[in-house]
Short mmCIF file of C-alpha atoms in Angstrom, two decimals:
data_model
loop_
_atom_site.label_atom_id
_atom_site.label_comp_id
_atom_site.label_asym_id
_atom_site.label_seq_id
_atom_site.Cartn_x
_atom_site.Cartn_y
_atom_site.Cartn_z
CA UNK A 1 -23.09 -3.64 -27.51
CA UNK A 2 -20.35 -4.90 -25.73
CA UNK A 3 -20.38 -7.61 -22.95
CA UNK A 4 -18.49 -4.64 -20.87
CA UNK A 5 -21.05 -2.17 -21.55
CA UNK A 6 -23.95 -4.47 -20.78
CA UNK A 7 -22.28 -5.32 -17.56
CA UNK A 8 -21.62 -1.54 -16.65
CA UNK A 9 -25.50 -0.80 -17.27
CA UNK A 10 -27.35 -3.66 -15.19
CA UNK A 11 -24.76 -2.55 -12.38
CA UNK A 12 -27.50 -1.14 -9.81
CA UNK A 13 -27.10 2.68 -8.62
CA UNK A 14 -25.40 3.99 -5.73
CA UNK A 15 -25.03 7.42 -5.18
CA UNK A 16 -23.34 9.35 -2.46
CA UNK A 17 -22.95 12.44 -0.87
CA UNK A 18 -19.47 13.19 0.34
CA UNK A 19 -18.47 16.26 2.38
CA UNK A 20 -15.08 16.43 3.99
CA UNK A 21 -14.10 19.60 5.92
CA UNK A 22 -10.27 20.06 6.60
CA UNK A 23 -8.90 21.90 9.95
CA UNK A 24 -5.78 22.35 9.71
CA UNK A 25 -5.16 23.71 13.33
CA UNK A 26 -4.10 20.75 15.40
CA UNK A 27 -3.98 18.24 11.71
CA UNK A 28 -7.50 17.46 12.40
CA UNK A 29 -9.55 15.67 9.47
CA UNK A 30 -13.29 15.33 9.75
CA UNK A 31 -15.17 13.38 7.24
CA UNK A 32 -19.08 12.85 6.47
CA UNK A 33 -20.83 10.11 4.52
CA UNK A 34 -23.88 9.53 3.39
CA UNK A 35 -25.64 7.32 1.27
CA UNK A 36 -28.82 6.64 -0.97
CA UNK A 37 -29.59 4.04 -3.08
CA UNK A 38 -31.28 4.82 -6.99
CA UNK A 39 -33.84 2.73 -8.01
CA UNK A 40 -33.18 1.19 -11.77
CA UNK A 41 -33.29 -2.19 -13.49
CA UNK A 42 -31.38 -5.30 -12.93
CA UNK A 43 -32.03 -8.99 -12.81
CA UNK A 44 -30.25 -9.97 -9.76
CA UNK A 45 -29.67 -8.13 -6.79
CA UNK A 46 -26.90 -6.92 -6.37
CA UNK A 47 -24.82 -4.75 -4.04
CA UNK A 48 -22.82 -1.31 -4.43
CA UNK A 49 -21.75 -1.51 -7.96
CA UNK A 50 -21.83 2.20 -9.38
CA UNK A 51 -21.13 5.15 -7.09
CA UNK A 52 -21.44 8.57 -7.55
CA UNK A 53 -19.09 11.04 -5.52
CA UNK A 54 -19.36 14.88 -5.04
CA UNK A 55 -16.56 16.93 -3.23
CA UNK A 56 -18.05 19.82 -1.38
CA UNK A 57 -15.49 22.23 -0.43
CA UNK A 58 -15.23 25.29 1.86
CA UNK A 59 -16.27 28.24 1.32
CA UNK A 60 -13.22 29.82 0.78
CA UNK A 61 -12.52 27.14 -2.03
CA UNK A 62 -13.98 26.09 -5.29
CA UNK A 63 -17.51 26.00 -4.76
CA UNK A 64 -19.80 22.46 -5.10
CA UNK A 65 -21.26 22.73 -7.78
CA UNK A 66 -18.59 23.57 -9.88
CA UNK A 67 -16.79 19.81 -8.93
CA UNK A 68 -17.17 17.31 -11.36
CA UNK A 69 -18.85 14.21 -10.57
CA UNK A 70 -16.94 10.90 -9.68
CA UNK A 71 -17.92 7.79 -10.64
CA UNK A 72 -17.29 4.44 -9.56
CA UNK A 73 -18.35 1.07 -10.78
CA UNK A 74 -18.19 -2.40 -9.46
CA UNK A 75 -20.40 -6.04 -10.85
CA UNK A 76 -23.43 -6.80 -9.47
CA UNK A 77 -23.26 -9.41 -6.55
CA UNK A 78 -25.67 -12.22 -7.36
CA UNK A 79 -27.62 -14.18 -4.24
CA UNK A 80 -28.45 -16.65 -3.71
CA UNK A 81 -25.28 -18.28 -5.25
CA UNK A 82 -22.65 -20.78 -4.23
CA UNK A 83 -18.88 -20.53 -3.84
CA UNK A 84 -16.62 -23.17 -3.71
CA UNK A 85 -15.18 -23.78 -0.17
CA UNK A 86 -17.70 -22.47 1.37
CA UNK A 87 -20.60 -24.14 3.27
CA UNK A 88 -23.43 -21.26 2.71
CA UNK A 89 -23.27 -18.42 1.22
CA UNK A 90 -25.12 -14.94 2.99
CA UNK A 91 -26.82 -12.09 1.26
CA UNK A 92 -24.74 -9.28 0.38
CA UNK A 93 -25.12 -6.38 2.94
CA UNK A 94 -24.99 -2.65 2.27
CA UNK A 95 -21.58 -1.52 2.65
CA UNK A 96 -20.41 0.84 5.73
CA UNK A 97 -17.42 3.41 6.27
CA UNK A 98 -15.95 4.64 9.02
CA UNK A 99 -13.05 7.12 9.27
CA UNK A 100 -10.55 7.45 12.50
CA UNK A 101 -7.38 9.87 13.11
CA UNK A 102 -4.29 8.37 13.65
CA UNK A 103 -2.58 10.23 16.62
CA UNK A 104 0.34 8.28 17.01
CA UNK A 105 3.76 8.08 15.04
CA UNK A 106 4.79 4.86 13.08
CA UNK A 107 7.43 3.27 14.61
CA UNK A 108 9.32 -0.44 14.02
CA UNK A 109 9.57 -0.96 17.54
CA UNK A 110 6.03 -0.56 19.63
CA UNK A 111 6.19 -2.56 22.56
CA UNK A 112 2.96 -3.00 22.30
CA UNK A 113 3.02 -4.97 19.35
CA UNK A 114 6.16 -7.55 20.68
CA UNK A 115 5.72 -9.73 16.96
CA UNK A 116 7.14 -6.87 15.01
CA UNK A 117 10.25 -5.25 14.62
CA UNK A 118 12.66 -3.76 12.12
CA UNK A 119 14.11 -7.01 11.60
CA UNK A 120 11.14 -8.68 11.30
CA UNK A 121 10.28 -6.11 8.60
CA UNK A 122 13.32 -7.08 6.43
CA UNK A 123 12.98 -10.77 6.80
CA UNK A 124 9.12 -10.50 5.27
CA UNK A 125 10.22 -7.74 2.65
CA UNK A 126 13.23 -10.11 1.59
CA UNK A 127 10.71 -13.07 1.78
CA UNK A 128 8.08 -11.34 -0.36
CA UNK A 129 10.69 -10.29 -3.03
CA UNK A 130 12.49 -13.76 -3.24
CA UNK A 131 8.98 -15.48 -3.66
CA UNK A 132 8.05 -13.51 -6.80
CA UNK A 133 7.82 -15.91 -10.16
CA UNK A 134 11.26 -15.27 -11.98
CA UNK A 135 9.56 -14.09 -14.85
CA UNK A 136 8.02 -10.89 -12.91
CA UNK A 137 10.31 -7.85 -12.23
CA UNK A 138 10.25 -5.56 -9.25
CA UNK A 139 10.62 -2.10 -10.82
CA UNK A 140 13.23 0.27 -9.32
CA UNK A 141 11.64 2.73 -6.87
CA UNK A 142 12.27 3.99 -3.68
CA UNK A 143 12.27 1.37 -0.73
CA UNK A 144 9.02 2.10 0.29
CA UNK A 145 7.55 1.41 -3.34
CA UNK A 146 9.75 -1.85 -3.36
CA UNK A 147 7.48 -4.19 -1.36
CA UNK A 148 9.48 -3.19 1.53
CA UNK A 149 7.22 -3.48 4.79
CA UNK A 150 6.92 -0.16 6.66
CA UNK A 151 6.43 0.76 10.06
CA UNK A 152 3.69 0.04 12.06
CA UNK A 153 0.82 2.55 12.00
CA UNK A 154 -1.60 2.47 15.32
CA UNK A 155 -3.46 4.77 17.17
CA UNK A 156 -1.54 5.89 19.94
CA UNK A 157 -4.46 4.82 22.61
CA UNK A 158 -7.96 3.31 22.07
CA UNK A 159 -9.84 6.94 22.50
CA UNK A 160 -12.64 6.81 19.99
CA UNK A 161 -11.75 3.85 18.12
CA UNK A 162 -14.10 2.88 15.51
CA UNK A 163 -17.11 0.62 16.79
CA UNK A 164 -16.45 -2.75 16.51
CA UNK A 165 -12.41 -2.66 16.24
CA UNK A 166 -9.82 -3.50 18.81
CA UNK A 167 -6.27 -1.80 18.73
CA UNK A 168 -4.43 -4.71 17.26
CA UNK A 169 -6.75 -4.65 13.96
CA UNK A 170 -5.57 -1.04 13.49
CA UNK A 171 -2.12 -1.28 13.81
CA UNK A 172 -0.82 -2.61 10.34
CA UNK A 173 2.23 -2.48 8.02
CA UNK A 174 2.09 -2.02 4.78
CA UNK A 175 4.82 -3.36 1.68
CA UNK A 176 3.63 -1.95 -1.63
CA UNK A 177 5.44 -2.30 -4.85
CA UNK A 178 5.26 -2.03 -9.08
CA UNK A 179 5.30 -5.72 -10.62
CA UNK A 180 6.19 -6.05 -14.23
CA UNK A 181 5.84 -9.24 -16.26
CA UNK A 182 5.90 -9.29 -20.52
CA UNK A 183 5.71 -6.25 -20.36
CA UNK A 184 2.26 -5.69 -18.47
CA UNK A 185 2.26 -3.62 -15.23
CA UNK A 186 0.45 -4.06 -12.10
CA UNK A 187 0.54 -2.79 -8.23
CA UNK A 188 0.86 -5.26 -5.72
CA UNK A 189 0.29 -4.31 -1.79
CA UNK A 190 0.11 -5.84 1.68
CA UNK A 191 -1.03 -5.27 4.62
CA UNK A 192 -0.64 -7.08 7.79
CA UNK A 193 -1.99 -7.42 11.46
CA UNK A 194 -3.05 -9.50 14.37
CA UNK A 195 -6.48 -10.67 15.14
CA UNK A 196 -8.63 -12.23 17.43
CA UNK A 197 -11.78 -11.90 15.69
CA UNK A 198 -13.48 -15.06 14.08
CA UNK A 199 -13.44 -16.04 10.57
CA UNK A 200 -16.04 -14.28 8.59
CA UNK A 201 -19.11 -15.92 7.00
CA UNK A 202 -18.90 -16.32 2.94
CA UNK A 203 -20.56 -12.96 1.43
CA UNK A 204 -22.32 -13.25 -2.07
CA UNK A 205 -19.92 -10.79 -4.38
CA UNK A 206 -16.89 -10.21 -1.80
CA UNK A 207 -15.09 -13.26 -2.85
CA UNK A 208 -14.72 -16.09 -5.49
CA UNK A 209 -13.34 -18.71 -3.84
CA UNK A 210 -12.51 -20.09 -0.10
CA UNK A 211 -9.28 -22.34 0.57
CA UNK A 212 -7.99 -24.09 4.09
CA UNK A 213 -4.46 -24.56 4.06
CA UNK A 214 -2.67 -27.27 5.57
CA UNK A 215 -2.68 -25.50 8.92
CA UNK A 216 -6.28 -24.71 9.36
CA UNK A 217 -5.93 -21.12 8.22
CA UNK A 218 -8.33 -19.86 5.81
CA UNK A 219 -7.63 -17.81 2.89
CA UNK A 220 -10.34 -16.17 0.90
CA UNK A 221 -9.74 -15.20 -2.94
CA UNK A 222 -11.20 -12.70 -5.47
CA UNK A 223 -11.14 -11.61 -8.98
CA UNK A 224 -13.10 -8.61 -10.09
CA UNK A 225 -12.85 -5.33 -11.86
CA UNK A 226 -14.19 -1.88 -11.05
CA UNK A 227 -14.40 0.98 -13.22
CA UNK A 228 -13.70 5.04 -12.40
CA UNK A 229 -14.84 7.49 -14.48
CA UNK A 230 -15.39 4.85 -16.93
CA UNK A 231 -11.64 3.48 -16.85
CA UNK A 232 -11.77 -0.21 -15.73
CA UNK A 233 -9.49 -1.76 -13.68
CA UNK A 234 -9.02 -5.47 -13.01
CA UNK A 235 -8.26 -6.86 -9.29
CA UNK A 236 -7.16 -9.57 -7.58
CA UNK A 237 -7.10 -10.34 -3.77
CA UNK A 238 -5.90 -12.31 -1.15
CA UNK A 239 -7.35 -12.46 2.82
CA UNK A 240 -5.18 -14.79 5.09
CA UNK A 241 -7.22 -15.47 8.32
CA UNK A 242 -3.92 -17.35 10.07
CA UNK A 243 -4.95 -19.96 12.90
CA UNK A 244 -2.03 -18.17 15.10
CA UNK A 245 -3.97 -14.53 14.86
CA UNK A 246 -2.08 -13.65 11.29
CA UNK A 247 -4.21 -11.45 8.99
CA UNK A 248 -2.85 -10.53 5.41
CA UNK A 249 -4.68 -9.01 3.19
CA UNK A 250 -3.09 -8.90 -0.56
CA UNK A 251 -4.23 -6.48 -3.17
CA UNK A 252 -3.28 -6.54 -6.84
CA UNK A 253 -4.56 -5.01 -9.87
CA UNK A 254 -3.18 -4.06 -13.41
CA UNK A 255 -2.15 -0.04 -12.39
CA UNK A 256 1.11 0.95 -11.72
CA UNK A 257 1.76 1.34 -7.98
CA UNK A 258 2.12 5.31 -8.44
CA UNK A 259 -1.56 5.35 -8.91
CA UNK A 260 -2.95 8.79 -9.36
CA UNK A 261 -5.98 9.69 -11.36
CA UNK A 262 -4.22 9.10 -14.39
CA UNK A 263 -2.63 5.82 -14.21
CA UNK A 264 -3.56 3.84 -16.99
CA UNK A 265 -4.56 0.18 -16.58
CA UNK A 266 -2.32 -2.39 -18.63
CA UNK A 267 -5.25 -4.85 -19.21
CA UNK A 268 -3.13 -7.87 -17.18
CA UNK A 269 -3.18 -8.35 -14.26
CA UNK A 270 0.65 -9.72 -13.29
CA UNK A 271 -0.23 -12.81 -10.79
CA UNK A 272 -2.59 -15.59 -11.09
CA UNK A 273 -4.70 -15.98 -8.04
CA UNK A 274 -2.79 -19.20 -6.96
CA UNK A 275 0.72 -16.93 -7.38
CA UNK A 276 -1.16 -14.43 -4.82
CA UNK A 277 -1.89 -17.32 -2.65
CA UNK A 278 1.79 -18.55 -3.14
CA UNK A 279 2.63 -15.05 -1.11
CA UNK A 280 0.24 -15.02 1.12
CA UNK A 281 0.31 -18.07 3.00
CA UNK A 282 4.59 -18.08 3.41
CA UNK A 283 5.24 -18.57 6.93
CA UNK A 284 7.94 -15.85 7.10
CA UNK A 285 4.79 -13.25 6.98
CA UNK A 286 3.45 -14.99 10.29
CA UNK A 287 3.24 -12.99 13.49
CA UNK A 288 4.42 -16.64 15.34
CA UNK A 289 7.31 -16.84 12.78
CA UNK A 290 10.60 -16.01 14.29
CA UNK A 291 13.27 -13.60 12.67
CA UNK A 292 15.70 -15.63 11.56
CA UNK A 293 19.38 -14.94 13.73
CA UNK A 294 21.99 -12.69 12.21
CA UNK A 295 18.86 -10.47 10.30
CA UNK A 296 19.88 -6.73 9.87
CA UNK A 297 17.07 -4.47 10.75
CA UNK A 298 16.46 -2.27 7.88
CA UNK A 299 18.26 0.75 6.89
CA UNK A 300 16.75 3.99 7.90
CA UNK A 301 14.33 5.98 5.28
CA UNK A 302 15.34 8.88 4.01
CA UNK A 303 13.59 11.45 1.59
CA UNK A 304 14.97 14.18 -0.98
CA UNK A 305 13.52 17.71 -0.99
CA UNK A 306 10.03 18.19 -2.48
CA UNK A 307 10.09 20.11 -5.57
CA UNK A 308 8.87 20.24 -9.07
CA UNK A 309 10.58 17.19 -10.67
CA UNK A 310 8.77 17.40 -13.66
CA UNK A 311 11.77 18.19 -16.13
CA UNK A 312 14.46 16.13 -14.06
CA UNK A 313 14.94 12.54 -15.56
CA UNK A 314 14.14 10.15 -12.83
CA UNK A 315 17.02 8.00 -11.61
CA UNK A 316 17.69 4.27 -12.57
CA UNK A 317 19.22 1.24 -11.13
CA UNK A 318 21.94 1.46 -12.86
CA UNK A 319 23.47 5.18 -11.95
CA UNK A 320 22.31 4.21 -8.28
CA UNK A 321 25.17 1.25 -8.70
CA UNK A 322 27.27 3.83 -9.84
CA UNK A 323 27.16 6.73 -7.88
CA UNK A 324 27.41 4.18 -4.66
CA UNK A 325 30.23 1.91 -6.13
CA UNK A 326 32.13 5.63 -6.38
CA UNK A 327 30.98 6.83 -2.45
CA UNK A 328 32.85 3.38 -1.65
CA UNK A 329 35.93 4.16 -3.12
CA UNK A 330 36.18 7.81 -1.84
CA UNK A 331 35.00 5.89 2.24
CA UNK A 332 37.69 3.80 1.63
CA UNK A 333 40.09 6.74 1.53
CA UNK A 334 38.90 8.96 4.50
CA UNK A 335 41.94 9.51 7.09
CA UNK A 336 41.37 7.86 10.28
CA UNK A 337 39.79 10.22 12.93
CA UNK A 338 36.97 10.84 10.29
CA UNK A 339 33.45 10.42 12.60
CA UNK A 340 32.18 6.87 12.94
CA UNK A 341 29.34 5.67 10.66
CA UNK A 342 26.77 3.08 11.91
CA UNK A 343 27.38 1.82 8.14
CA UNK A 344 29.54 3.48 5.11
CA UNK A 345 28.48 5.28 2.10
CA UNK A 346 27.46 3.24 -0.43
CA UNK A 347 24.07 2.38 0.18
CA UNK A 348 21.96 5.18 -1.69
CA UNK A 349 18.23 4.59 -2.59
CA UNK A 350 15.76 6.53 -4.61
CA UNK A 351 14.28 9.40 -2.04
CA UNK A 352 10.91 8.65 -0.92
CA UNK A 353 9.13 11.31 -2.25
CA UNK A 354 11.28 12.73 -5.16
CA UNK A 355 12.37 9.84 -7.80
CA UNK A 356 15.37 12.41 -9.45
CA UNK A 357 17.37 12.12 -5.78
CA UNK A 358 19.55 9.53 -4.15
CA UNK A 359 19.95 9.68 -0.25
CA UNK A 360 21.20 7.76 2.37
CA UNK A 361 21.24 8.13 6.16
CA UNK A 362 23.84 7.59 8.40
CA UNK A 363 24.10 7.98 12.30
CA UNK A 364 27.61 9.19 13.06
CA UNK A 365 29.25 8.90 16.31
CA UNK A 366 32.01 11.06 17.41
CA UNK A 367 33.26 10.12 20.74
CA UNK A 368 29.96 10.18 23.19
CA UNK A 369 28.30 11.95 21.08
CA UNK A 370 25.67 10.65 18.09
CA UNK A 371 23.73 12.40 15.65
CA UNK A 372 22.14 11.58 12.35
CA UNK A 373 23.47 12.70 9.01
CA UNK A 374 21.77 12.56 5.91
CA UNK A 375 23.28 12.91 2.26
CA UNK A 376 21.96 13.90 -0.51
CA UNK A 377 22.77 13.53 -4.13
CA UNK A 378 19.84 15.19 -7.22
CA UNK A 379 20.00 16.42 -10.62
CA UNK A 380 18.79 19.16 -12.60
CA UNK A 381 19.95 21.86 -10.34
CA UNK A 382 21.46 24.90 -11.39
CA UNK A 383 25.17 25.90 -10.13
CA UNK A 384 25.42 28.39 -7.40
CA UNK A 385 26.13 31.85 -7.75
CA UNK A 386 29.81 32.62 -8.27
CA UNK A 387 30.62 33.91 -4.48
CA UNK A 388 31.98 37.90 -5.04
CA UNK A 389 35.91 37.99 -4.74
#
């Protein structure tokens, strides 16, 4: 028997029943959770490592018993224990969910947040990007699967806010991206906010190793594995706890970003813990941190038409340089009188949510008045109907 195997059957039981019930009048989501623990052997205790999740579905839908089961698996959590860098060490503690709507939209600019803006946004992305080792390779996606931090997502008041959580812990941003290096895949993410709260104690199983930077912050590491449906993946994290209110928390694992319940683990995982740390504790991802003068705010998003793109090649870097080096040429020659762009073609990216289309968007001013333009460029289409003459 293998040591993975032995692992997998000392981890102790958790099952749970799941039942989430969708309204779709007014977007509402409304989830229930419950949980029991199994009884069965193990030498140490140890703390939600295998989970068992059943969908229950309307009755309109597939019924329940008809869903197959879910499984999830995570090591056993030993206690008592130590862990270097920190003092003591507390029992592990059964873990909790809670669920909350958000009933705001995501914007760069929230006043209530004053530390973030677009431009802060593309200082950290191009920070986060410039710090990777030279031998790992961003792959070519869209720019919001290119570590490229996204707008702020908050509540829009603190109505039935989850117990225990303030505003500012809810409003994040999020940069997410596919790291490749020899070869091995992995998705890297982060996710930052402000906090008052104080630094946590040390939790048997939720971490391997504390650290104090130079500045006092704290920064708490692990490296684990967890298993679905009996397909183990290996993880690596990162929790900044920033002196001036900065929390980061950095998630990598040895999946491609895309994720899905397909994605197939490449068995590496693409940083070393001190490489995560390396990102994490950069002072261009603190709140405090200043945008340096002359930074562009970042481009606005745009996203292609969703459609089957199953049987439409997905686009590269490389016809991307292309088909913008050729929208230059062609701006160059527009007559003058030709609406004013807030910047020229020439700046296409990979469509959020369809990877065979290129788009760019453009605000366009002519005289007083503004309005926003987007272009569109995808493959795979079939001509249009010859008009009748």
């Amino acid at each position: 028997m293998s040591k993975e195997q032995t692992d997998s059957k000392r981890a102790e039981k958790w099952t749970f029943a799941l039942t989430v019930v969708s309204l779709i009048a007014g977007g509402t989501v409304v989830a229930g959770l419950v949980d029991r623990w199994s009884s069965s052997p193990s030498d140490d205790i140890s703390v939600a490592a295998s989970s068992s999740i059943t969908m229950t579905s309307t009755p309109d839908e597939i019924p329940a018993e008809d869903v197959p089961e879910f499984s999830y698996v995570t090591p056993s959590a030993v206690y008592p224990t130590m862990i270097p860098g920190c003092a003591s060490v507390e029992a592990p503690e059964e873990e909790t969910f809670f669920s909350y709507i958000l009933d705001g939209s995501d914007t760069y600019d929230d006043p209530r947040f004053p530390w973030f803006s677009s431009a802060k946004a593309a200082a950290m992305s191009d920070a986060v990007k410039q710090a990777l080792p030279k031998d790992v390779e961003l792959k070519f996606a869209s720019p919001g699967n290119s570590l490229q931090f996204g707008p702020i997502s908050a509540p829009s008041n603190t109505d039935g806010l989850p117990e225990g959580f303030s505003l500012e812990e809810l409003a994040s941003t999020t940069a997410s991206g596919t790291l490749i290096r020899d070869g091995k895949i992995g998705a890297l993410s982060l996710m930052l906010h402000s906090s008052s709260d104080p630094i946590p104690s040390c939790v048997a199983g939720s971490l391997v190793e504390r650290r104090v930077l130079a500045d006092q912050s704290v920064m708490d590491l692990q490296d684990t594995w967890s298993e679905t449906n009996g397909v183990r993946t290996l993880n690596r994290s990162a929790m900044l706890y920033g002196v001036d209110g900065t929390r980061i928390q950095a998630y990598l694992n040895d999946t491609n970003n895309d994720g899905g319940p397909d994605a197939e683990s490449s068995g590496v995982v693409p940083l070393t813990l001190d490489e995560l740390v390396t990102l994490v504790e950069m002072p261009q991802l603190r709140i405090t941190t200043p945008v340096p003068p002359g930074t562009a705010p970042l481009s606005p998003g745009c996203h292609g038409i969703p459609r089957d793109s199953s049987d439409v090649a997905e686009l590269d870097r490389a016809t991307i340089e292309r088909l913008n080096a050729v929208l230059e040429i062609r701006w160059r020659a527009v007559p003058p009188g030709f609406p004013i762009l807030d910047a020229g073609p020439g700046a296409l990216t990979v469509a959020e949510n369809d990877r065979s289309t290129a788009c760019q968007r453009f605000l366009t001013r002519t005289g007083e008045n503004e309005s926003t333009l987007n272009m569109t460029i995808t493959g795979g289409q079939p001509l249009p109907a010859e008009p009748n003459k």
